[in-house]
Tab-separated table of C-alpha atoms in Angstrom:
chain	number	residue	atom	x	y	z
F	1	UNK	CA	99.145	89.963	144.364
F	2	UNK	CA	102.262	90.510	142.076
F	3	UNK	CA	102.337	88.181	139.151
F	4	UNK	CA	105.721	88.064	136.803
F	5	UNK	CA	107.010	85.619	134.348
F	6	UNK	CA	107.956	83.161	136.753
F	7	UNK	CA	104.536	82.889	138.291
F	8	UNK	CA	102.327	83.547	135.192
F	9	UNK	CA	101.831	79.997	133.682
F	10	UNK	CA	101.211	78.330	136.742
F	11	UNK	CA	98.671	81.251	137.651
F	12	UNK	CA	96.722	80.785	134.391
F	13	UNK	CA	94.081	78.097	135.525
F	14	UNK	CA	92.762	80.422	138.567
F	15	UNK	CA	93.048	83.514	136.794
F	16	UNK	CA	90.660	82.045	134.065
F	17	UNK	CA	88.404	80.606	136.697
F	18	UNK	CA	88.228	84.044	138.403
F	19	UNK	CA	87.485	85.928	135.173
F	20	UNK	CA	84.753	83.383	134.012
F	21	UNK	CA	83.062	83.853	137.731
F	22	UNK	CA	83.320	87.753	137.676
F	23	UNK	CA	80.668	90.282	137.473
F	24	UNK	CA	82.869	92.786	135.923
F	25	UNK	CA	86.677	93.680	135.898
F	26	UNK	CA	88.314	96.869	136.926
F	27	UNK	CA	91.245	97.723	134.667
F	28	UNK	CA	94.396	100.196	134.832
F	29	UNK	CA	97.556	100.373	132.921
F	30	UNK	CA	100.748	101.842	133.460
F	31	UNK	CA	103.135	102.987	130.471
F	32	UNK	CA	106.729	103.720	129.934
F	33	UNK	CA	105.459	107.287	128.389
F	34	UNK	CA	102.385	108.967	127.639
F	35	UNK	CA	102.946	111.389	124.692
F	36	UNK	CA	105.796	111.736	122.121
F	37	UNK	CA	107.254	115.255	121.680
F	38	UNK	CA	105.322	116.044	118.679
F	39	UNK	CA	105.931	119.112	116.155
F	40	UNK	CA	103.203	121.734	117.187
F	41	UNK	CA	100.911	120.870	114.414
F	42	UNK	CA	101.091	117.420	115.762
F	43	UNK	CA	100.464	118.468	119.689
F	44	UNK	CA	97.327	117.294	121.357
F	45	UNK	CA	94.588	120.332	121.374
F	46	UNK	CA	91.461	120.456	123.432
F	47	UNK	CA	89.817	121.440	120.038
F	48	UNK	CA	90.873	118.178	118.528
F	49	UNK	CA	87.880	116.170	116.975
F	50	UNK	CA	88.232	112.552	118.425
F	51	UNK	CA	89.544	111.459	115.185
F	52	UNK	CA	92.262	113.939	115.047
F	53	UNK	CA	93.122	113.067	118.934
F	54	UNK	CA	93.347	109.499	118.029
F	55	UNK	CA	95.809	109.949	114.946
F	56	UNK	CA	98.111	111.980	117.188
F	57	UNK	CA	97.848	109.848	120.208
F	58	UNK	CA	98.257	106.775	117.829
F	59	UNK	CA	101.767	107.464	117.245
F	60	UNK	CA	102.632	107.573	121.119
F	61	UNK	CA	101.070	104.273	121.706
F	62	UNK	CA	103.244	102.691	119.105
F	63	UNK	CA	106.256	104.361	120.803
F	64	UNK	CA	105.882	103.569	124.193
F	65	UNK	CA	104.984	100.085	125.920
F	66	UNK	CA	103.272	98.884	129.002
F	67	UNK	CA	105.012	98.165	132.044
F	68	UNK	CA	102.322	97.144	134.357
F	69	UNK	CA	98.624	96.039	134.046
F	70	UNK	CA	96.318	96.030	136.754
F	71	UNK	CA	93.041	93.914	137.186
F	72	UNK	CA	90.697	93.783	140.112
F	73	UNK	CA	88.122	90.879	139.542
F	74	UNK	CA	84.779	91.638	141.211
F	75	UNK	CA	82.501	88.922	142.153
F	76	UNK	CA	79.361	88.889	144.065
F	77	UNK	CA	79.175	86.583	147.006
F	78	UNK	CA	76.648	84.022	146.975
F	79	UNK	CA	73.968	84.131	149.630
F	80	UNK	CA	75.000	87.543	150.574
F	81	UNK	CA	73.446	90.523	148.934
F	82	UNK	CA	75.306	93.714	148.281
F	83	UNK	CA	78.561	92.165	149.225
F	84	UNK	CA	81.498	91.475	146.588
F	85	UNK	CA	85.128	89.985	146.817
F	86	UNK	CA	87.682	91.700	144.769
F	87	UNK	CA	91.047	89.678	143.443
F	88	UNK	CA	93.443	92.311	142.517
F	89	UNK	CA	96.572	91.414	140.592
F	90	UNK	CA	99.617	93.568	139.126
F	91	UNK	CA	100.843	91.941	135.972
F	92	UNK	CA	104.594	93.242	135.221
F	93	UNK	CA	104.850	92.790	131.227
F	94	UNK	CA	107.781	92.943	129.080
F	95	UNK	CA	107.688	92.570	125.107
F	96	UNK	CA	108.642	89.099	123.887
F	97	UNK	CA	111.973	88.778	122.415
F	98	UNK	CA	112.226	85.604	120.815
F	99	UNK	CA	113.420	84.704	116.902
F	100	UNK	CA	112.607	87.628	114.748
F	101	UNK	CA	110.939	89.533	117.493
F	102	UNK	CA	112.719	92.193	119.332
F	103	UNK	CA	110.579	95.293	119.823
F	104	UNK	CA	112.043	98.763	120.243
F	105	UNK	CA	110.369	101.470	122.859
F	106	UNK	CA	110.913	104.430	124.406
F	107	UNK	CA	111.095	105.969	127.941
F	108	UNK	CA	109.814	109.180	128.955
F	109	UNK	CA	111.850	110.786	131.702
F	110	UNK	CA	108.491	112.428	133.132
F	111	UNK	CA	106.678	108.997	133.203
F	112	UNK	CA	109.899	107.289	134.915
F	113	UNK	CA	109.879	110.019	137.469
F	114	UNK	CA	106.335	109.812	138.204
F	115	UNK	CA	106.400	106.084	138.635
F	116	UNK	CA	109.341	106.133	140.827
F	117	UNK	CA	107.659	108.669	143.053
F	118	UNK	CA	104.876	106.065	143.716
F	119	UNK	CA	107.429	103.295	144.548
F	120	UNK	CA	107.103	101.386	140.977
F	121	UNK	CA	109.467	98.328	141.080
F	122	UNK	CA	111.411	98.645	137.488
F	123	UNK	CA	113.514	95.404	138.167
F	124	UNK	CA	110.158	93.260	138.132
F	125	UNK	CA	109.318	94.913	134.743
F	126	UNK	CA	112.794	94.732	133.219
F	127	UNK	CA	113.801	91.277	134.566
F	128	UNK	CA	110.770	89.362	135.385
F	129	UNK	CA	108.071	90.672	132.749
F	130	UNK	CA	105.425	88.538	131.143
F	131	UNK	CA	106.131	88.307	127.479
F	132	UNK	CA	103.272	89.345	125.044
F	133	UNK	CA	102.548	89.778	121.522
F	134	UNK	CA	99.707	91.045	119.394
F	135	UNK	CA	98.038	88.694	116.745
F	136	UNK	CA	100.213	89.815	113.666
F	137	UNK	CA	103.394	89.049	115.683
F	138	UNK	CA	102.059	85.538	116.680
F	139	UNK	CA	101.493	84.684	113.214
F	140	UNK	CA	105.101	85.629	112.096
F	141	UNK	CA	106.510	83.779	115.079
F	142	UNK	CA	104.146	80.645	114.709
F	143	UNK	CA	105.347	80.448	110.954
F	144	UNK	CA	109.153	80.746	112.018
F	145	UNK	CA	108.738	78.420	114.630
F	146	UNK	CA	106.713	75.602	112.726
F	147	UNK	CA	109.019	75.828	109.670
F	148	UNK	CA	112.269	76.003	111.753
F	149	UNK	CA	113.123	79.264	110.359
F	150	UNK	CA	114.358	81.036	113.402
F	151	UNK	CA	117.361	82.343	115.030
F	152	UNK	CA	118.376	83.352	118.514
F	153	UNK	CA	118.095	86.966	119.168
F	154	UNK	CA	117.986	89.175	122.477
F	155	UNK	CA	116.067	87.076	124.696
F	156	UNK	CA	119.348	85.250	125.621
F	157	UNK	CA	122.070	86.711	123.412
F	158	UNK	CA	124.521	84.511	121.407
F	159	UNK	CA	127.165	84.985	123.809
F	160	UNK	CA	125.147	83.489	126.618
F	161	UNK	CA	123.838	80.597	124.375
F	162	UNK	CA	127.539	79.904	123.700
F	163	UNK	CA	128.415	79.653	127.319
F	164	UNK	CA	125.557	77.212	127.823
F	165	UNK	CA	126.556	74.874	124.728
F	166	UNK	CA	130.334	74.964	125.819
F	167	UNK	CA	129.232	73.986	129.468
F	168	UNK	CA	127.206	71.069	128.316
F	169	UNK	CA	129.888	69.825	125.738
F	170	UNK	CA	132.448	69.895	128.217
F	171	UNK	CA	130.134	67.769	130.597
F	172	UNK	CA	129.451	65.394	127.612
F	173	UNK	CA	133.102	64.568	127.157
F	174	UNK	CA	133.212	62.942	130.541
F	175	UNK	CA	129.661	61.733	130.723
F	176	UNK	CA	128.232	58.209	130.242
F	177	UNK	CA	124.875	57.349	128.603
F	178	UNK	CA	122.417	57.957	130.986
F	179	UNK	CA	124.083	60.613	133.191
F	180	UNK	CA	122.547	63.994	133.478
F	181	UNK	CA	123.224	67.586	134.613
F	182	UNK	CA	121.258	70.730	135.475
F	183	UNK	CA	120.968	74.153	133.976
F	184	UNK	CA	119.608	76.317	136.646
F	185	UNK	CA	118.038	79.797	136.533
F	186	UNK	CA	116.416	79.451	132.926
F	187	UNK	CA	112.720	79.796	133.080
F	188	UNK	CA	109.716	80.568	130.946
F	189	UNK	CA	109.662	80.390	127.146
F	190	UNK	CA	113.358	81.141	127.319
F	191	UNK	CA	114.026	77.927	128.543
F	192	UNK	CA	112.334	76.407	125.369
F	193	UNK	CA	114.790	78.493	123.365
F	194	UNK	CA	117.582	77.178	125.097
F	195	UNK	CA	116.534	73.432	124.632
F	196	UNK	CA	115.786	74.040	120.980
F	197	UNK	CA	119.520	75.259	120.560
F	198	UNK	CA	120.931	72.452	122.515
F	199	UNK	CA	118.742	69.734	120.700
F	200	UNK	CA	119.720	71.174	117.256
F	201	UNK	CA	123.649	71.578	118.275
F	202	UNK	CA	123.964	68.141	120.119
F	203	UNK	CA	122.661	64.981	118.772
F	204	UNK	CA	123.472	62.707	121.629
F	205	UNK	CA	121.466	64.736	124.454
F	206	UNK	CA	117.938	64.938	125.498
F	207	UNK	CA	116.378	67.936	127.472
F	208	UNK	CA	113.454	68.235	129.773
F	209	UNK	CA	112.247	71.091	131.690
F	210	UNK	CA	111.761	70.950	135.582
F	211	UNK	CA	111.207	73.089	138.411
F	212	UNK	CA	114.773	73.259	139.306
F	213	UNK	CA	115.745	74.375	135.620
F	214	UNK	CA	116.792	72.461	132.320
F	215	UNK	CA	117.918	68.838	132.908
F	216	UNK	CA	120.211	67.490	130.085
F	217	UNK	CA	120.557	63.937	129.793
F	218	UNK	CA	123.128	61.833	127.581
F	219	UNK	CA	121.491	59.536	125.402
F	220	UNK	CA	121.972	57.232	122.460
F	221	UNK	CA	121.026	58.121	118.912
F	222	UNK	CA	118.622	55.437	118.828
F	223	UNK	CA	116.953	56.633	122.050
F	224	UNK	CA	117.085	60.166	120.989
F	225	UNK	CA	115.166	59.027	117.589
F	226	UNK	CA	112.532	57.303	120.088
F	227	UNK	CA	112.102	60.335	122.360
F	228	UNK	CA	111.565	62.481	119.356
F	229	UNK	CA	108.637	60.680	117.818
F	230	UNK	CA	106.914	59.948	121.040
F	231	UNK	CA	104.266	61.440	123.510
F	232	UNK	CA	104.401	65.283	123.743
F	233	UNK	CA	107.982	65.475	122.864
F	234	UNK	CA	107.268	65.349	119.411
F	235	UNK	CA	108.785	68.250	117.424
F	236	UNK	CA	105.171	69.825	116.391
F	237	UNK	CA	103.870	69.410	120.012
F	238	UNK	CA	106.984	70.777	121.420
F	239	UNK	CA	106.800	73.859	119.154
F	240	UNK	CA	103.253	74.748	120.017
F	241	UNK	CA	104.592	74.860	123.715
F	242	UNK	CA	107.378	77.315	122.756
F	243	UNK	CA	104.482	79.417	121.039
F	244	UNK	CA	102.182	79.394	124.055
F	245	UNK	CA	105.102	80.464	126.159
F	246	UNK	CA	106.166	83.276	124.078
F	247	UNK	CA	102.679	84.448	123.709
F	248	UNK	CA	102.558	84.897	127.485
F	249	UNK	CA	100.115	87.469	128.586
F	250	UNK	CA	98.433	87.481	125.402
F	251	UNK	CA	96.909	84.201	126.181
F	252	UNK	CA	95.260	85.590	129.277
F	253	UNK	CA	94.026	88.655	127.185
F	254	UNK	CA	92.119	86.111	124.980
F	255	UNK	CA	90.589	84.669	127.871
F	256	UNK	CA	89.302	88.133	128.871
F	257	UNK	CA	87.986	88.753	125.537
F	258	UNK	CA	86.133	85.510	125.363
F	259	UNK	CA	84.610	85.897	128.806
F	260	UNK	CA	82.970	89.045	127.672
F	261	UNK	CA	82.890	90.782	131.126
F	262	UNK	CA	82.197	94.443	131.475
F	263	UNK	CA	85.672	96.452	131.593
F	264	UNK	CA	85.810	99.244	133.994
F	265	UNK	CA	88.467	101.960	133.692
F	266	UNK	CA	88.924	105.531	134.598
F	267	UNK	CA	89.722	107.799	132.014
F	268	UNK	CA	90.529	104.699	129.936
F	269	UNK	CA	91.069	105.754	126.544
F	270	UNK	CA	94.724	105.180	126.479
F	271	UNK	CA	94.380	102.063	128.103
F	272	UNK	CA	92.122	100.774	125.341
F	273	UNK	CA	94.472	101.918	122.531
F	274	UNK	CA	97.322	100.099	124.246
F	275	UNK	CA	95.102	97.054	124.719
F	276	UNK	CA	94.543	96.890	120.928
F	277	UNK	CA	97.974	97.724	119.868
F	278	UNK	CA	99.789	95.441	122.101
F	279	UNK	CA	97.456	92.450	122.258
F	280	UNK	CA	95.313	92.419	119.355
F	281	UNK	CA	96.387	94.251	116.212
F	282	UNK	CA	98.421	97.427	115.278
F	283	UNK	CA	96.215	100.357	115.680
F	284	UNK	CA	94.192	101.045	112.138
F	285	UNK	CA	94.563	104.496	110.797
F	286	UNK	CA	90.851	104.914	111.019
F	287	UNK	CA	89.323	105.922	114.244
F	288	UNK	CA	85.798	104.380	113.387
F	289	UNK	CA	87.758	101.298	112.642
F	290	UNK	CA	89.256	100.954	116.171
F	291	UNK	CA	85.838	101.860	117.635
F	292	UNK	CA	84.419	98.954	115.639
F	293	UNK	CA	87.286	96.626	116.672
F	294	UNK	CA	87.619	97.767	120.486
F	295	UNK	CA	83.800	97.089	120.931
F	296	UNK	CA	83.952	93.849	119.227
F	297	UNK	CA	86.681	92.767	121.979
F	298	UNK	CA	84.890	94.208	124.778
F	299	UNK	CA	81.112	94.911	124.109
F	300	UNK	CA	80.676	96.757	127.728
F	301	UNK	CA	83.018	99.384	128.730
F	302	UNK	CA	82.548	101.923	131.525
F	303	UNK	CA	84.881	104.882	131.901
F	304	UNK	CA	84.185	106.116	135.899
F	305	UNK	CA	85.403	109.423	134.975
F	306	UNK	CA	82.717	110.195	132.567
F	307	UNK	CA	80.379	108.647	134.774
F	308	UNK	CA	81.198	110.553	137.688
F	309	UNK	CA	81.590	113.689	135.636
F	310	UNK	CA	78.037	113.750	134.657
F	311	UNK	CA	76.368	112.903	138.120
F	312	UNK	CA	78.622	115.589	139.709
F	313	UNK	CA	76.704	118.062	137.987
F	314	UNK	CA	73.455	117.046	139.575
F	315	UNK	CA	74.637	116.358	143.070
F	316	UNK	CA	76.042	118.705	145.731
F	317	UNK	CA	79.572	116.963	145.465
F	318	UNK	CA	83.132	118.668	144.819
F	319	UNK	CA	83.949	118.559	141.034
F	320	UNK	CA	86.888	116.066	141.361
F	321	UNK	CA	87.895	113.862	138.481
F	322	UNK	CA	91.201	112.361	139.822
F	323	UNK	CA	90.573	108.671	140.530
F	324	UNK	CA	91.780	108.854	144.264
F	325	UNK	CA	89.797	111.965	145.096
F	326	UNK	CA	86.492	110.582	143.233
F	327	UNK	CA	86.923	107.416	145.717
F	328	UNK	CA	87.538	109.611	148.865
F	329	UNK	CA	84.452	111.804	147.988
F	330	UNK	CA	81.988	108.555	147.715
F	331	UNK	CA	83.446	107.268	151.042
F	332	UNK	CA	83.225	110.515	152.717
F	333	UNK	CA	79.897	112.026	154.615
F	334	UNK	CA	78.946	113.883	151.492
F	335	UNK	CA	77.634	110.694	150.223
F	336	UNK	CA	74.280	109.973	151.916
F	337	UNK	CA	74.656	106.241	151.066
F	338	UNK	CA	78.116	105.872	152.497
F	339	UNK	CA	77.011	103.425	155.100
F	340	UNK	CA	74.378	101.587	153.256
F	341	UNK	CA	76.451	101.141	149.957
F	342	UNK	CA	77.689	97.647	148.623
F	343	UNK	CA	80.645	96.015	150.766
F	344	UNK	CA	83.776	94.937	149.151
F	345	UNK	CA	86.187	92.689	150.636
F	346	UNK	CA	89.482	91.641	149.455
F	347	UNK	CA	90.413	88.228	148.444
F	348	UNK	CA	93.052	86.047	150.709
F	349	UNK	CA	96.682	86.969	148.948
F	350	UNK	CA	95.030	90.256	147.755
F	351	UNK	CA	94.912	91.888	151.013
F	352	UNK	CA	97.744	94.237	150.303
F	353	UNK	CA	95.274	97.435	149.966
F	354	UNK	CA	93.046	96.783	152.900
F	355	UNK	CA	94.686	99.402	155.262
F	356	UNK	CA	97.388	100.930	152.725
F	357	UNK	CA	96.818	103.191	149.921
F	358	UNK	CA	99.036	102.732	146.727
F	359	UNK	CA	98.087	105.441	144.214
F	360	UNK	CA	99.086	104.846	140.711
F	361	UNK	CA	99.748	100.914	141.517
F	362	UNK	CA	97.844	99.473	138.665
F	363	UNK	CA	95.999	96.665	140.598
F	364	UNK	CA	95.189	99.399	143.418
F	365	UNK	CA	93.757	101.812	140.570
F	366	UNK	CA	91.996	99.047	139.266
F	367	UNK	CA	90.413	98.305	142.497
F	368	UNK	CA	89.247	101.978	142.794
F	369	UNK	CA	87.770	101.697	139.273
F	370	UNK	CA	85.610	98.748	140.311
F	371	UNK	CA	84.723	100.186	143.892
F	372	UNK	CA	83.593	103.606	142.404
F	373	UNK	CA	81.285	101.801	139.955
F	374	UNK	CA	79.697	100.286	142.693
F	375	UNK	CA	79.315	103.270	144.924
F	376	UNK	CA	77.972	105.356	142.053
F	377	UNK	CA	75.412	102.633	141.170
F	378	UNK	CA	74.030	102.462	144.406
F	379	UNK	CA	73.893	106.274	144.899
F	380	UNK	CA	71.791	106.549	141.591
F	381	UNK	CA	69.485	103.906	142.983
F	382	UNK	CA	69.104	105.598	146.385
F	383	UNK	CA	68.238	108.637	144.393
F	384	UNK	CA	65.605	106.991	142.326
F	385	UNK	CA	64.064	105.374	145.511
F	386	UNK	CA	64.173	108.904	147.374
F	387	UNK	CA	66.092	107.620	150.484
F	388	UNK	CA	63.984	104.637	150.725
F	389	UNK	CA	65.830	101.346	151.184
F	390	UNK	CA	67.517	100.537	147.973
F	391	UNK	CA	66.189	97.352	146.217
F	392	UNK	CA	69.675	95.762	145.742
F	393	UNK	CA	69.930	92.790	143.168
F	394	UNK	CA	72.896	90.554	143.957
F	395	UNK	CA	75.299	89.423	141.192
F	396	UNK	CA	75.373	91.073	137.686
F	397	UNK	CA	71.488	91.710	137.990
F	398	UNK	CA	72.118	95.345	139.190
F	399	UNK	CA	73.807	96.273	136.237
F	400	UNK	CA	70.681	95.127	134.019
F	401	UNK	CA	68.535	96.744	136.613
F	402	UNK	CA	67.319	100.396	137.082
F	403	UNK	CA	70.666	102.096	137.076
F	404	UNK	CA	72.559	100.507	134.457
F	405	UNK	CA	71.491	98.717	131.368
F	406	UNK	CA	72.723	98.058	127.721
F	407	UNK	CA	72.085	100.284	125.171
F	408	UNK	CA	73.067	100.629	121.253
F	409	UNK	CA	73.280	97.135	121.057
F	410	UNK	CA	75.383	96.313	124.352
F	411	UNK	CA	78.048	98.676	122.985
F	412	UNK	CA	78.053	100.451	126.161
F	413	UNK	CA	76.204	101.051	129.474
F	414	UNK	CA	73.733	103.819	129.958
F	415	UNK	CA	72.873	105.475	133.040
F	416	UNK	CA	68.936	105.734	133.019
F	417	UNK	CA	67.720	107.780	135.711
F	418	UNK	CA	67.061	111.391	136.308
F	419	UNK	CA	68.053	114.549	134.410
F	420	UNK	CA	70.305	114.077	131.469
F	421	UNK	CA	70.375	110.234	131.892
F	422	UNK	CA	66.928	109.844	131.205
F	423	UNK	CA	67.285	112.443	128.437
F	424	UNK	CA	70.228	110.503	126.779
F	425	UNK	CA	68.128	107.259	126.797
F	426	UNK	CA	65.070	109.027	125.174
F	427	UNK	CA	67.377	110.334	122.352
F	428	UNK	CA	69.192	107.075	121.973
F	429	UNK	CA	72.525	108.390	123.267
F	430	UNK	CA	75.068	106.439	125.262
F	431	UNK	CA	76.509	107.509	128.450
F	432	UNK	CA	79.618	106.375	130.023
F	433	UNK	CA	82.527	105.794	127.825
F	434	UNK	CA	80.806	105.929	124.635
F	435	UNK	CA	79.389	109.492	125.010
F	436	UNK	CA	82.761	111.284	125.424
F	437	UNK	CA	85.117	108.885	124.123
F	438	UNK	CA	84.038	106.488	121.310
F	439	UNK	CA	80.781	107.992	120.148
F	440	UNK	CA	80.189	108.758	116.328
F	441	UNK	CA	78.258	111.920	115.722
F	442	UNK	CA	77.457	115.116	117.491
F	443	UNK	CA	78.971	113.997	120.802
F	444	UNK	CA	82.390	113.709	119.248
F	445	UNK	CA	83.449	116.985	120.348
F	446	UNK	CA	82.917	116.154	123.830
F	447	UNK	CA	85.953	113.734	123.560
F	448	UNK	CA	88.405	116.480	125.110
F	449	UNK	CA	86.606	115.818	128.480
F	450	UNK	CA	89.060	112.800	128.913
F	451	UNK	CA	92.184	114.538	128.298
């Protein structure tokens, strides 16, 4: 299911319900670029320490932006063990352009070509992207909106605003009190901006946002005063609505944070950097501070690339790391649990991926991440019980059971059975994303495995 700015606000209640009822959430993000063309000393090296890699990559994250986020929400089906339903959604994003906010970002030619190759719709990104902002940007715009110290910028440029005002002014010259007109084709928080401009410029009109557009009504000054001081059209309440619309996807990001659900990705370090920068706060200079922040936001992170890379060493599987290849291997006859593993069905309105593969479409890759996690967990349980029937626990209990369990204060999930996994637990070392990405100490040097 694709969600853009036009559908987003109406979808929020359903999205919140899905996340709160989820067992875990698969994540994938597409960007306008990956790495800046840095001078040689600043180029990424396999010998970089995590802190060095972080400082070099931080610049790229600040330069490029997110064009699509894919989430696949996995929920166990009540009364049916070993069966899950996945709600997969693509969110097209575009930075908030409102008042003082007017972000600059770059495109990298190779990234554009790559996404074009896989059918990415740039019109949905550029024309109908959901706005978003981080906490620092929100503080600035909130102050400017509530104090009235704001100005029209690039969301609807000044010429377009002038056209709207001229159109309404011409209509007003002939209109009688009580007459109304419609301004179609203006939606989202931009509709609030147009209303704010019209109300400030014309004292004898009132505006209301409806499905068909902005309704402009001619009213007396007395009636205008009454409308301004009653119900939710009071200035303070109305400006809060503007802020809520301008925050856009950041509202849903906060829902994800509050839900505290496990977040599952594949080679997800860059995804985490962008989540921090775009929706939380600008990336700190300190790598340790970043680790602290990201684990406060999402206490449970699982990187399926690191998980599968480790178990490949103990199983007679091809050494693949690409997400699609990992998924194919786990669905092949090489996997002894192929026919006994968990069943995942696609929710209604999310059935696009039932028969067709869409590699590098964010929601599809997010679905693969969640599916790989389920299959790996089942495979490891099967090995523990040595080919006997796997005692599967419905719901999130399997994540707390013999295969995955919280470790290091719930900062990650550790695989606890067999070989290196048991040794890592005995040594107090995490497995999954923390081992190769976010650990502090000797394991930091394994960080290059994700590059």
